[in-house]
GROMACS .gro file of C-alpha atoms in nm:
model
  366
    1MET     CA    1  12.758  21.628  24.122
    2LYS     CA    2  12.688  21.855  24.418
    3ARG     CA    3  12.857  22.197  24.386
    4ALA     CA    4  13.097  22.326  24.632
    5ASP     CA    5  12.994  22.621  24.858
    6GLY     CA    6  13.135  22.822  25.141
    7LEU     CA    7  13.474  22.828  24.978
    8PHE     CA    8  13.541  23.229  24.998
    9GLU     CA    9  13.564  23.207  25.364
   10LYS     CA   10  13.832  22.927  25.353
   11ILE     CA   11  14.021  23.153  25.074
   12ILE     CA   12  14.063  23.444  25.320
   13SER     CA   13  14.142  23.256  25.613
   14ASP     CA   14  14.481  23.315  25.800
   15GLU     CA   15  14.599  22.941  25.747
   16ASN     CA   16  14.521  22.942  25.379
   17LEU     CA   17  14.705  23.298  25.316
   18ASP     CA   18  15.000  23.171  25.529
   19LEU     CA   19  15.023  22.869  25.321
   20ALA     CA   20  14.994  23.058  25.014
   21ILE     CA   21  15.280  23.314  25.110
   22LYS     CA   22  15.490  23.031  25.223
   23LYS     CA   23  15.475  22.837  24.888
   24VAL     CA   24  15.522  23.157  24.661
   25ASN     CA   25  15.827  23.245  24.869
   26ALA     CA   26  15.977  22.888  24.887
   27SER     CA   27  15.966  22.878  24.495
   28HIS     CA   28  16.083  23.225  24.422
   29HIS     CA   29  16.366  23.278  24.670
   30TRP     CA   30  16.623  23.347  24.378
   31ARG     CA   31  16.598  23.524  24.052
   32PRO     CA   32  16.811  23.395  23.765
   33ARG     CA   33  17.178  23.367  23.820
   34HIS     CA   34  17.112  23.318  24.196
   35ILE     CA   35  17.031  23.671  24.273
   36PRO     CA   36  16.804  23.710  24.584
   37ASN     CA   37  16.444  23.813  24.516
   38LYS     CA   38  16.378  24.125  24.700
   39CYS     CA   39  16.015  24.090  24.692
   40THR     CA   40  15.994  23.772  24.872
   41ALA     CA   41  16.227  23.884  25.129
   42TRP     CA   42  16.002  24.196  25.197
   43VAL     CA   43  15.690  23.964  25.230
   44GLU     CA   44  15.888  23.724  25.445
   45ARG     CA   45  16.003  24.005  25.676
   46THR     CA   46  15.639  24.171  25.705
   47LYS     CA   47  15.420  23.874  25.686
   48ASP     CA   48  15.159  23.974  25.929
   49GLU     CA   49  15.135  24.290  25.732
   50ARG     CA   50  15.115  24.118  25.393
   51ARG     CA   51  14.867  23.873  25.507
   52GLU     CA   52  14.618  24.149  25.611
   53GLU     CA   53  14.701  24.325  25.293
   54LEU     CA   54  14.621  24.023  25.091
   55ARG     CA   55  14.291  23.955  25.256
   56GLN     CA   56  14.189  24.323  25.175
   57ILE     CA   57  14.294  24.285  24.814
   58ILE     CA   58  14.066  23.995  24.781
   59LEU     CA   59  13.778  24.126  24.973
   60ASN     CA   60  13.783  24.457  24.787
   61GLY     CA   61  13.789  24.293  24.454
   62PHE     CA   62  14.117  24.152  24.333
   63GLU     CA   63  14.207  24.287  23.992
   64GLN     CA   64  14.453  24.093  23.776
   65GLN     CA   65  14.754  24.305  23.641
   66LYS     CA   66  14.890  24.271  23.297
   67PRO     CA   67  15.147  23.983  23.290
   68LYS     CA   68  15.498  23.997  23.164
   69VAL     CA   69  15.525  23.813  22.826
   70LYS     CA   70  15.829  23.633  22.702
   71GLN     CA   71  15.905  23.408  22.412
   72ARG     CA   72  16.087  23.061  22.506
   73TYR     CA   73  16.191  22.793  22.297
   74ASP     CA   74  16.061  22.454  22.408
   75ALA     CA   75  16.334  22.187  22.296
   76SER     CA   76  16.095  21.881  22.340
   77ALA     CA   77  15.817  22.029  22.138
   78ARG     CA   78  16.060  22.206  21.910
   79LYS     CA   79  15.869  22.514  21.886
   80TRP     CA   80  15.851  22.884  22.054
   81ARG     CA   81  15.607  22.925  22.330
   82THR     CA   82  15.449  23.256  22.465
   83ILE     CA   83  15.497  23.258  22.840
   84SER     CA   84  15.307  23.496  23.033
   85GLU     CA   85  15.430  23.557  23.394
   86PRO     CA   86  15.175  23.715  23.630
   87ARG     CA   87  15.306  23.980  23.870
   88LEU     CA   88  15.466  23.839  24.186
   89TRP     CA   89  15.283  24.079  24.441
   90PRO     CA   90  14.989  24.020  24.485
   91ASP     CA   91  14.888  23.830  24.170
   92GLN     CA   92  15.092  23.502  24.235
   93TYR     CA   93  14.998  23.493  24.608
   94VAL     CA   94  14.616  23.536  24.517
   95HIS     CA   95  14.642  23.261  24.265
   96HIS     CA   96  14.790  23.016  24.509
   97ALA     CA   97  14.546  23.118  24.775
   98LEU     CA   98  14.262  23.053  24.532
   99ILE     CA   99  14.375  22.710  24.404
  100GLN     CA  100  14.446  22.565  24.734
  101VAL     CA  101  14.099  22.588  24.816
  102ILE     CA  102  13.938  22.486  24.496
  103LYS     CA  103  14.211  22.207  24.419
  104PRO     CA  104  14.012  21.945  24.634
  105VAL     CA  105  13.694  22.020  24.431
  106ILE     CA  106  13.888  21.986  24.100
  107LEU     CA  107  14.056  21.675  24.218
  108LYS     CA  108  13.726  21.492  24.318
  109GLY     CA  109  13.625  21.453  23.965
  110MET     CA  110  13.978  21.386  23.818
  111ASP     CA  111  14.065  21.079  23.637
  112GLN     CA  112  14.332  20.854  23.804
  113PHE     CA  113  14.561  20.887  23.518
  114CYS     CA  114  14.535  21.270  23.439
  115CYS     CA  115  14.895  21.359  23.455
  116GLY     CA  116  15.100  21.666  23.448
  117SER     CA  117  15.066  21.982  23.659
  118VAL     CA  118  14.922  21.745  23.950
  119GLU     CA  119  15.140  21.673  24.244
  120GLY     CA  120  15.257  21.307  24.239
  121ARG     CA  121  15.138  21.255  23.875
  122GLY     CA  122  15.435  21.347  23.686
  123THR     CA  123  15.593  21.186  23.380
  124HIS     CA  124  15.740  20.894  23.558
  125TYR     CA  125  15.380  20.820  23.725
  126GLY     CA  126  15.226  20.788  23.374
  127ALA     CA  127  15.527  20.597  23.228
  128LYS     CA  128  15.516  20.346  23.503
  129ALA     CA  129  15.136  20.270  23.430
  130ILE     CA  130  15.185  20.222  23.048
  131ARG     CA  131  15.478  19.973  23.115
  132LYS     CA  132  15.246  19.786  23.333
  133TRP     CA  133  14.968  19.768  23.071
  134MET     CA  134  15.218  19.687  22.779
  135ARG     CA  135  15.366  19.413  22.992
  136GLY     CA  136  15.051  19.259  23.157
  137ASP     CA  137  14.770  19.315  22.915
  138ARG     CA  138  14.861  19.230  22.542
  139LYS     CA  139  14.501  19.217  22.433
  140GLY     CA  140  14.390  19.535  22.583
  141THR     CA  141  14.686  19.730  22.446
  142LYS     CA  142  14.669  19.567  22.104
  143TYR     CA  143  14.601  19.911  21.939
  144CYS     CA  144  14.707  20.256  22.040
  145LEU     CA  145  14.534  20.589  21.970
  146ALA     CA  146  14.758  20.899  22.007
  147MET     CA  147  14.581  21.248  21.981
  148ASP     CA  148  14.677  21.611  22.082
  149ILE     CA  149  14.470  21.911  22.128
  150ARG     CA  150  14.579  22.209  21.871
  151HIS     CA  151  14.707  22.519  22.046
  152PHE     CA  152  14.523  22.408  22.391
  153TYR     CA  153  14.589  22.707  22.603
  154ASP     CA  154  14.585  22.961  22.330
  155SER     CA  155  14.241  22.818  22.218
  156LEU     CA  156  14.090  22.761  22.557
  157THR     CA  157  13.841  23.058  22.631
  158LYS     CA  158  13.725  23.227  22.946
  159GLU     CA  159  13.363  23.121  22.875
  160ALA     CA  160  13.467  22.746  22.858
  161VAL     CA  161  13.640  22.778  23.190
  162MET     CA  162  13.366  22.971  23.350
  163GLY     CA  163  13.111  22.734  23.220
  164ARG     CA  164  13.306  22.430  23.402
  165MET     CA  165  13.354  22.608  23.718
  166ARG     CA  166  12.998  22.709  23.752
  167LYS     CA  167  12.907  22.331  23.719
  168ILE     CA  168  13.136  22.244  24.026
  169ILE     CA  169  13.127  22.547  24.239
  170LYS     CA  170  12.818  22.738  24.395
  171ASP     CA  171  13.005  23.005  24.586
  172GLY     CA  172  12.947  23.341  24.398
  173ARG     CA  173  13.231  23.543  24.548
  174THR     CA  174  13.469  23.253  24.445
  175LEU     CA  175  13.359  23.235  24.095
  176ASP     CA  176  13.412  23.610  24.061
  177LEU     CA  177  13.776  23.575  24.197
  178ILE     CA  178  13.816  23.296  23.928
  179GLU     CA  179  13.671  23.522  23.658
  180GLN     CA  180  13.922  23.787  23.768
  181THR     CA  181  14.211  23.567  23.724
  182LEU     CA  182  14.093  23.502  23.356
  183VAL     CA  183  14.090  23.865  23.254
  184PHE     CA  184  14.394  23.808  23.031
  185GLY     CA  185  14.283  23.441  22.913
  186VAL     CA  186  14.432  23.112  23.011
  187LEU     CA  187  14.796  23.188  23.037
  188ILE     CA  188  15.076  22.960  22.986
  189GLY     CA  189  15.290  23.030  23.294
  190ALA     CA  190  15.002  23.104  23.538
  191TYR     CA  191  14.950  22.876  23.842
  192THR     CA  192  14.592  22.876  23.776
  193SER     CA  193  14.599  22.774  23.405
  194GLN     CA  194  14.692  22.413  23.482
  195TRP     CA  195  14.412  22.357  23.705
  196TYR     CA  196  14.149  22.517  23.485
  197ALA     CA  197  14.257  22.329  23.191
  198ASN     CA  198  14.220  21.986  23.368
  199ALA     CA  199  13.905  22.087  23.507
  200VAL     CA  200  13.772  22.158  23.166
  201LEU     CA  201  13.858  21.830  23.002
  202GLN     CA  202  13.723  21.627  23.309
  203ASP     CA  203  13.413  21.548  23.108
  204ILE     CA  204  13.589  21.427  22.810
  205ASP     CA  205  13.818  21.201  23.036
  206HIS     CA  206  13.513  21.012  23.179
  207MET     CA  207  13.345  20.989  22.819
  208ILE     CA  208  13.678  20.806  22.703
  209ARG     CA  209  13.675  20.565  23.002
  210GLU     CA  210  13.323  20.520  23.037
  211GLY     CA  211  13.152  20.590  22.697
  212GLY     CA  212  13.130  20.226  22.569
  213PHE     CA  213  13.413  20.260  22.327
  214GLY     CA  214  13.597  19.950  22.455
  215VAL     CA  215  13.880  20.135  22.602
  216ALA     CA  216  14.110  19.911  22.820
  217HIS     CA  217  14.355  20.175  22.938
  218TYR     CA  218  14.371  20.543  22.902
  219ILE     CA  219  14.624  20.831  23.011
  220ARG     CA  220  14.614  21.206  22.948
  221TYR     CA  221  14.919  21.413  22.993
  222ILE     CA  222  14.787  21.788  22.988
  223ASP     CA  223  14.660  21.768  22.633
  224ASN     CA  224  14.817  21.462  22.496
  225PHE     CA  225  14.580  21.161  22.485
  226THR     CA  226  14.706  20.809  22.482
  227VAL     CA  227  14.439  20.526  22.458
  228PHE     CA  228  14.460  20.157  22.438
  229GLY     CA  229  14.205  19.910  22.327
  230PRO     CA  230  14.153  19.581  22.153
  231ASN     CA  231  13.928  19.719  21.870
  232LYS     CA  232  14.048  19.965  21.608
  233ARG     CA  233  13.713  20.062  21.468
  234LYS     CA  234  13.601  20.154  21.819
  235LEU     CA  235  13.916  20.379  21.885
  236ARG     CA  236  13.833  20.571  21.562
  237LYS     CA  237  13.462  20.621  21.669
  238LEU     CA  238  13.619  20.746  21.995
  239ARG     CA  239  13.830  20.997  21.815
  240VAL     CA  240  13.531  21.142  21.656
  241ALA     CA  241  13.346  21.155  21.990
  242VAL     CA  242  13.633  21.353  22.124
  243LEU     CA  243  13.661  21.591  21.841
  244ASN     CA  244  13.278  21.666  21.872
  245ALA     CA  245  13.329  21.702  22.259
  246LEU     CA  246  13.613  21.950  22.205
  247ALA     CA  247  13.422  22.158  21.961
  248GLY     CA  248  13.190  22.237  22.259
  249PHE     CA  249  13.477  22.424  22.399
  250GLY     CA  250  13.611  22.570  22.089
  251LEU     CA  251  13.878  22.323  22.072
  252THR     CA  252  14.003  22.071  21.813
  253LEU     CA  253  14.253  21.808  21.757
  254LYS     CA  254  14.576  21.825  21.586
  255GLY     CA  255  14.586  21.662  21.229
  256ASP     CA  256  14.846  21.423  21.317
  257TRP     CA  257  14.632  21.175  21.538
  258GLN     CA  258  14.707  20.808  21.474
  259VAL     CA  259  14.576  20.468  21.534
  260PHE     CA  260  14.833  20.168  21.509
  261PRO     CA  261  14.909  19.843  21.640
  262SER     CA  262  15.127  19.842  21.945
  263ASP     CA  263  15.326  19.540  21.835
  264LYS     CA  264  15.436  19.680  21.501
  265ARG     CA  265  15.500  20.021  21.621
  266LEU     CA  266  15.603  20.145  21.968
  267PRO     CA  267  15.360  20.375  22.150
  268ASN     CA  268  15.534  20.703  22.213
  269ALA     CA  269  15.445  20.914  22.515
  270LEU     CA  270  15.568  21.088  22.831
  271GLY     CA  271  15.934  21.108  22.676
  272TYR     CA  272  15.959  20.726  22.621
  273ARG     CA  273  15.880  20.458  22.388
  274TYR     CA  274  15.721  20.132  22.513
  275GLY     CA  275  15.767  19.772  22.410
  276ARG     CA  276  15.627  19.455  22.561
  277ASP     CA  277  15.905  19.392  22.793
  278TYR     CA  278  16.138  19.705  22.743
  279THR     CA  279  16.127  20.068  22.730
  280LEU     CA  280  16.339  20.293  22.524
  281PRO     CA  281  16.401  20.663  22.553
  282ARG     CA  282  16.229  20.910  22.269
  283LYS     CA  283  16.454  20.941  21.980
  284ASN     CA  284  16.442  21.328  21.990
  285ASN     CA  285  16.554  21.327  22.360
  286LEU     CA  286  16.827  21.079  22.304
  287LEU     CA  287  16.958  21.291  22.020
  288ARG     CA  288  16.988  21.594  22.247
  289LEU     CA  289  17.149  21.394  22.512
  290LYS     CA  290  17.417  21.302  22.270
  291ARG     CA  291  17.479  21.652  22.143
  292LYS     CA  292  17.499  21.767  22.495
  293ILE     CA  293  17.745  21.526  22.597
  294ALA     CA  294  17.948  21.586  22.288
  295LEU     CA  295  17.941  21.957  22.359
  296TRP     CA  296  18.062  21.899  22.721
  297ARG     CA  297  18.349  21.674  22.616
  298LYS     CA  298  18.461  21.924  22.337
  299ARG     CA  299  18.464  22.215  22.595
  300THR     CA  300  18.628  21.991  22.867
  301ARG     CA  301  18.914  21.912  22.615
  302ARG     CA  302  18.963  22.303  22.553
  303GLY     CA  303  18.985  22.353  22.923
  304VAL     CA  304  18.666  22.549  22.953
  305VAL     CA  305  18.517  22.541  23.306
  306THR     CA  306  18.167  22.378  23.308
  307GLN     CA  307  17.894  22.607  23.457
  308ALA     CA  308  17.685  22.482  23.737
  309ARG     CA  309  17.370  22.542  23.527
  310ASP     CA  310  17.492  22.323  23.225
  311ALA     CA  311  17.591  22.058  23.456
  312VAL     CA  312  17.242  22.054  23.619
  313GLY     CA  313  17.083  22.040  23.274
  314LEU     CA  314  17.305  21.753  23.156
  315LEU     CA  315  17.237  21.537  23.485
  316SER     CA  316  16.864  21.610  23.432
  317ARG     CA  317  16.877  21.450  23.083
  318LEU     CA  318  17.094  21.152  23.215
  319GLY     CA  319  16.846  21.093  23.465
  320GLN     CA  320  16.596  20.993  23.202
  321LEU     CA  321  16.808  20.680  23.119
  322ARG     CA  322  16.745  20.557  23.475
  323HIS     CA  323  16.388  20.485  23.374
  324CYS     CA  324  16.432  20.270  23.061
  325ASN     CA  325  16.659  19.995  22.920
  326ASN     CA  326  16.970  20.207  22.938
  327HIS     CA  327  17.289  19.975  22.941
  328ARG     CA  328  17.355  20.020  22.581
  329HIS     CA  329  17.328  20.379  22.599
  330TYR     CA  330  17.536  20.409  22.915
  331VAL     CA  331  17.826  20.226  22.739
  332ARG     CA  332  17.820  20.438  22.422
  333LEU     CA  333  17.775  20.777  22.598
  334PHE     CA  334  17.991  20.725  22.892
  335ARG     CA  335  18.283  20.544  22.734
  336GLY     CA  336  18.407  20.430  23.062
  337GLU     CA  337  18.422  20.775  23.206
  338LYS     CA  338  18.276  20.876  23.524
  339VAL     CA  339  18.062  21.171  23.364
  340MET     CA  340  17.802  21.180  23.646
  341GLN     CA  341  18.039  21.196  23.919
  342ILE     CA  342  18.234  21.474  23.753
  343LEU     CA  343  17.905  21.696  23.691
  344LYS     CA  344  17.801  21.634  24.049
  345GLN     CA  345  18.125  21.758  24.193
  346THR     CA  346  18.077  22.070  23.972
  347VAL     CA  347  17.720  22.116  24.108
  348ARG     CA  348  17.825  22.054  24.462
  349ALA     CA  349  18.121  22.313  24.455
  350ALA     CA  350  17.867  22.581  24.311
  351GLN     CA  351  17.609  22.521  24.573
  352ALA     CA  352  17.891  22.549  24.860
  353LYS     CA  353  17.962  22.896  24.739
  354ARG     CA  354  17.607  23.015  24.728
  355MET     CA  355  17.430  23.199  25.019
  356THR     CA  356  17.146  23.032  25.165
  357TRP     CA  357  16.818  23.186  25.200
  358PRO     CA  358  16.837  23.222  25.596
  359GLU     CA  359  17.181  23.389  25.566
  360TYR     CA  360  17.043  23.630  25.317
  361LEU     CA  361  16.754  23.704  25.535
  362LEU     CA  362  16.978  23.754  25.841
  363LEU     CA  363  17.219  23.984  25.634
  364HIS     CA  364  16.931  24.186  25.496
  365ALA     CA  365  16.794  24.236  25.837
  366ALA     CA  366  17.119  24.350  25.977
   0.00000   0.00000   0.00000
């Protein structure tokens, strides 16, 4: 593969820096509880000055600042995660400016079904593919291999990322900038981390698909591997090959990997369970949904006003049912009530009271 060169000039170009400012500001308009973000408002008002300052920061040698570290509970994984949030100015703007330029280089070698953290390749993109495979290729999906990398981001080292980046990027100044973003490691919460992680696993993706292990279908969601094939022994050999390849990056697989027949046990991935002609929600997701609706009904009976944040969260969980065989669940959960209509009215009423971003900028400028 030919290494990419001449990327640094693109990173510090006016068009790229303007796009980075636009994307960061668009995603950070409001802080929690809908409080306007003063930093993005300041950058928006003085965009020309900030663009030039950002260029000088990159040219003079960007230095990553210590991120804010928080502990958050991941309900889907049922464990606590350490989230490291980089400083908004200038760190996150530099991260976006960098990734916007190196993203096409990483995408060039990316597997078609590398999902998660890639625009247009979310959970429903992958779930749609698995449904198609299960329905149309019984032989190719006879067996399923499910694997997961143990403590992926925590175990991924700076040396592993830079080794991969040097294979696909030739520009020395761009490599120096990438190295600066890794001073505190591959952080959960940094915009750069997801792209570095996908780049590191690209060779393993190609090995799985093209390594002669009889793989019929393969999909990876961040660090979760789901592989289908007609031969169980070859899938077991594939697991050993993946384990050896991960060892080269200082990574390893969790001990709960499994190879099983897809007809006797439904493959479980991306929030759903997949049968031949039907799709069911994951048991844990369905349980949390039932508890959320029960809590909402209990509060409603007591006359407690539903907050917009709670309504949005419940609507999001209800939206998962639209992508599976849901009639029985709708009957049991809704009980003839117009639950979604009530929740949507709550969200609309809250949005009507909120100040829009242009209104805030005009008020602040006055």
